[in-house]
XYZ file of C-alpha atoms in Angstrom:
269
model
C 0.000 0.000 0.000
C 3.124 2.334 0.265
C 4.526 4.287 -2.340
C 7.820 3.399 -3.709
C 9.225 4.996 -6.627
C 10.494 3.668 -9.895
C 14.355 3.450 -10.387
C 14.349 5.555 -12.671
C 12.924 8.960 -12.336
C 15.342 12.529 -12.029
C 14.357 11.901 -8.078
C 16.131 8.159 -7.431
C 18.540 8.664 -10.140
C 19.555 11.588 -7.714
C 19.184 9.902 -4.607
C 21.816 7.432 -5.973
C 24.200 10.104 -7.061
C 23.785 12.545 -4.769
C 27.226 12.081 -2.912
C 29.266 12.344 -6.404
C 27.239 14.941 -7.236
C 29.773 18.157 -7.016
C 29.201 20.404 -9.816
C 26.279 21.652 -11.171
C 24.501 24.964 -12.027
C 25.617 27.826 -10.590
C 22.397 30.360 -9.856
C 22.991 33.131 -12.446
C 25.293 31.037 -15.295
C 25.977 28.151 -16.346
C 28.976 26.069 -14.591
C 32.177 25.550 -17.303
C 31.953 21.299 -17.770
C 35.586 21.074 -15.785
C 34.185 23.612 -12.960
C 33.571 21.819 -9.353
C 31.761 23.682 -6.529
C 33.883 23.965 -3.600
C 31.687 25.514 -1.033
C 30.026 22.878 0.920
C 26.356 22.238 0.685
C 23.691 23.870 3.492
C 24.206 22.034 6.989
C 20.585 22.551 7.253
C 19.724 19.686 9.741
C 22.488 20.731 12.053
C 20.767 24.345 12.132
C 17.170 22.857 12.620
C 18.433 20.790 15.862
C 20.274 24.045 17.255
C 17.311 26.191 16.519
C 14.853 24.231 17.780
C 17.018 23.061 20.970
C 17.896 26.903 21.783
C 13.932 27.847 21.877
C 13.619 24.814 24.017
C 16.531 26.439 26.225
C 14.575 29.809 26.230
C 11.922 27.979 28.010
C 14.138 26.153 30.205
C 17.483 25.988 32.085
C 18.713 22.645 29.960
C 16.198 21.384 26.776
C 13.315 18.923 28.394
C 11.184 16.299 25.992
C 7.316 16.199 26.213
C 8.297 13.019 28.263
C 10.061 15.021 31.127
C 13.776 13.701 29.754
C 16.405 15.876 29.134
C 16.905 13.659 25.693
C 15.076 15.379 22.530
C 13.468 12.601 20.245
C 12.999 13.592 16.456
C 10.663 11.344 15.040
C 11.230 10.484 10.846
C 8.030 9.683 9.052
C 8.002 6.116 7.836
C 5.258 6.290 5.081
C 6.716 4.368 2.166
C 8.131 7.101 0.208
C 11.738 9.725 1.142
C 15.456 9.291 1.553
C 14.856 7.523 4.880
C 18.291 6.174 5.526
C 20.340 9.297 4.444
C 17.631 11.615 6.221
C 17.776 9.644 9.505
C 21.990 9.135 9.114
C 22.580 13.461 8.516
C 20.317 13.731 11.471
C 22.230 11.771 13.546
C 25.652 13.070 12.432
C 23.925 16.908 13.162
C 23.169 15.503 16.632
C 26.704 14.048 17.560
C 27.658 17.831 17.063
C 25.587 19.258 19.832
C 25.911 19.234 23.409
C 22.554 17.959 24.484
C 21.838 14.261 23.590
C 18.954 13.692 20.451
C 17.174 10.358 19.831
C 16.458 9.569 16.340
C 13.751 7.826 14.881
C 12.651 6.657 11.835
C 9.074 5.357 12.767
C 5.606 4.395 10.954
C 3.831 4.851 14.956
C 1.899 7.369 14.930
C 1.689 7.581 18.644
C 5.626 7.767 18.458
C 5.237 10.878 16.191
C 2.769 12.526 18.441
C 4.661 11.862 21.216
C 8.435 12.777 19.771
C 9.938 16.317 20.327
C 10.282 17.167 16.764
C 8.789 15.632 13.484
C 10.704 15.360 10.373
C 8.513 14.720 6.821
C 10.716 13.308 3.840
C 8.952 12.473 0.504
C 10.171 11.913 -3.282
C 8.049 11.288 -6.198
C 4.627 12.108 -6.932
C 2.695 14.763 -4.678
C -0.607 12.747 -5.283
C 1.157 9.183 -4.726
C 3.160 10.615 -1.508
C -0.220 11.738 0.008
C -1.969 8.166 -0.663
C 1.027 6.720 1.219
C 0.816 8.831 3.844
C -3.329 8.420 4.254
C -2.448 4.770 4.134
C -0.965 4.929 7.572
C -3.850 5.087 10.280
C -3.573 7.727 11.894
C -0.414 9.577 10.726
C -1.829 12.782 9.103
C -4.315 13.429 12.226
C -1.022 12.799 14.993
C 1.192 15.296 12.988
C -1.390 17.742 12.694
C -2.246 17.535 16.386
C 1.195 17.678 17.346
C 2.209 20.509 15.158
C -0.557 22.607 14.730
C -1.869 22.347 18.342
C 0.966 21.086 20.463
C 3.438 23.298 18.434
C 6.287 20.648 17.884
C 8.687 21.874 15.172
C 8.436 20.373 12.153
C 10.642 19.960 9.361
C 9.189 19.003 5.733
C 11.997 17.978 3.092
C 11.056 18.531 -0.837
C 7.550 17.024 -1.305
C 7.394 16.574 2.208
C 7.725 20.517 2.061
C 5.005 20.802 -0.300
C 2.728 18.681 1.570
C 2.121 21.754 3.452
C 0.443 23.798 1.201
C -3.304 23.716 0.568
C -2.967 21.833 -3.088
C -1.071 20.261 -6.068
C -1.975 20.367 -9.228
C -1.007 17.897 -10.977
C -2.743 15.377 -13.569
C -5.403 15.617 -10.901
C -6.078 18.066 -7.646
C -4.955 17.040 -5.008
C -4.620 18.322 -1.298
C -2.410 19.085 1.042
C -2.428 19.544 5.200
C -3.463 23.749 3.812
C -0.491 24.158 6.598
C 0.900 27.157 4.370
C -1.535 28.904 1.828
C -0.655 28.455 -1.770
C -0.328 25.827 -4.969
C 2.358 23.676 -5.869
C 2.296 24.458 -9.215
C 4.997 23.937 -12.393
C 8.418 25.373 -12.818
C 8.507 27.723 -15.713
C 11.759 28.908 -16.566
C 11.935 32.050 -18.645
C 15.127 30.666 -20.173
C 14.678 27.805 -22.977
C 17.801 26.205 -22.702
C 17.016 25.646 -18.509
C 15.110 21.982 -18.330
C 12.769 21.009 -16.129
C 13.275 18.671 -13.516
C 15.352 21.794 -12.489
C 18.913 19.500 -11.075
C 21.767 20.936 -9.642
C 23.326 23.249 -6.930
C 21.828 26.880 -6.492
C 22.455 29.328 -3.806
C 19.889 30.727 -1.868
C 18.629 34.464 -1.283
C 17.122 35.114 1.751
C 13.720 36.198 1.893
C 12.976 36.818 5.280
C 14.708 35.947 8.887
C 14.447 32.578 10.544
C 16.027 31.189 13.555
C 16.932 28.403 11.737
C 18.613 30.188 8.815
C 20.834 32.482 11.228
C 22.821 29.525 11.252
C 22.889 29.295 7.718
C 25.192 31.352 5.087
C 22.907 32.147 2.227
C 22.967 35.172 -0.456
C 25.082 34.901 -3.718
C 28.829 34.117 -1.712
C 26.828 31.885 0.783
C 26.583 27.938 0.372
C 25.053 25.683 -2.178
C 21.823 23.591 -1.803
C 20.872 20.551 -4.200
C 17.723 20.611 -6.340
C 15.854 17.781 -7.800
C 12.484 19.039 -9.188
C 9.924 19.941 -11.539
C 7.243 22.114 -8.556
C 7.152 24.402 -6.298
C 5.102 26.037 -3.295
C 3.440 29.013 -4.622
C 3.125 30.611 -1.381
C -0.291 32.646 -1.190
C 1.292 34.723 1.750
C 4.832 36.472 0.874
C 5.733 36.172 4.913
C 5.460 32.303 4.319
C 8.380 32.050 2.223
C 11.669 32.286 3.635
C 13.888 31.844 1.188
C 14.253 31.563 -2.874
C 16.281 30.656 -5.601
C 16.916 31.503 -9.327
C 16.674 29.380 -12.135
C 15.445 31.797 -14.856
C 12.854 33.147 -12.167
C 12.375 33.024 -8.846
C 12.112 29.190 -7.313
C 10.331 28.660 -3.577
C 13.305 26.692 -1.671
C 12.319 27.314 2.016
C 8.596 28.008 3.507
C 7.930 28.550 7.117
C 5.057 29.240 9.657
C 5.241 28.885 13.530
C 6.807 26.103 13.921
C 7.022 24.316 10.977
C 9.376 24.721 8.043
C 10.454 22.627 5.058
C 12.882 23.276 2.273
C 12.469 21.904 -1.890
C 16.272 21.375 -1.663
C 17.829 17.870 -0.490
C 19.735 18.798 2.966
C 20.598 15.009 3.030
């Protein structure tokens, strides 16, 4: 009943290069063939752990769980479709880095999600097939939304697990979102011919408006690279949802936050 995508679409054939991937398009020209990128890509999970752990400190002398422990669980949505095992390995390498200890999960319970500290949402493929996998999981959609949108746990959505937030797709069909964040996911459309779509390859990002999370993030044109894999994007019906955007022959949503949820389009993994 899960969704699992084909071998070959732009999305796996990325997933299984991603780590010799280290060249690309630059934002505003096109990258010479012998050109390499040498500033490393966004440590974005690293900056969502010491974000959220530093409003948690606000709140309290030392970060505290939901369950009384001073250990922070982030809880990985097991629904059949995302980059579970590189999601769930960055996370844990971000952790090692802090002080305070984090408990990873990757975890098809939705009592587990309710329950963890922070919620993470991968998701590759198909907007319509991602949300049929997700639906398929009894339960899942109505614990997230209870603990994000009541409880106020952070979330983090990665690509379509991003656009999952908004209110729609449209695809082939109509189909909807958690309406988390206003707006379509609608079509790339390049104003530049030779630019293809699924847009692939390393853009900088320029910030839109100020995050916690991205203050410990280096974006603008000297800042670091992110790694695209797609043909949509949130069309964000409110400009104070989007936080950041790139270029590839016009503006491109890459990260979208509200309260306490955020998600990028880019692969932090």
């Amino acid at each position: 009943p899960f969704y699992k995508p084909a071998d070959d679409t732009p999305e796996m054939r990325y997933l299984h290069e991603r780590r010799k991937a280290l060249g690309g398009y630059l934002p505003h020209r096109r990258a010479r063939a012998d050109e390499k990128i040498d500033v490393p890509p966004l440590d974005t999970f690293k900056a969502v752990l010491e974000a959220t752990a530093a409003a948690a400190a606000g709140r309290h002398h030392r970060p505290v769980s939901g369950s009384g422990s001073t250990a922070m669980s982030v809880a990985i949505v097991d629904y059949g479709s995302g980059n579970l095992h590189s999601a769930a390995k960055a996370f844990e390498r971000a952790s090692r880095s802090l002080e305070e200890p984090q408990k990873i999960m990757v975890t098809r319970d939705p009592e587990t999600v309710y329950r963890a500290d922070r919620i993470v949402l991968p998701g590759v493929g198909a907007f319509a097939d991602c949300r049929r996998g997700l639906d398929a999981v009894d339960g899942m959609l109505e614990a997230m939304t209870e603990a994000v949108r009541v409880k106020a746990r952070p979330f983090f959505g990665i690509c379509v697990g991003m656009q999952l937030m908004a209110t729609r797709r449209k695809e082939h069909v109509t189909t909807d979102g958690f309406n988390w964040i206003a707006g379509d996911v609608e079509k790339i459309s390049p104003r530049e011919e030779n630019l293809k779509i699924p847009h692939m390859g390393w853009n900088t990002l320029d910030l839109v408006r100020e995050h916690e999370v991205l203050e410990r993030l280096p974006l603008g044109p000297k800042g670091r690279h992110a790694y695209f894999v797609h043909s949509y994007h949130l069309n964000a019906t409110n400009e104070a949802d989007v936080l950041a955007r790139a270029d590839y022959g016009g503006p491109v949503t890459a990260i979208v936050g509200k309260d306490t949820a955020i998600g990028t389009q880019f692969h932090p993994e």
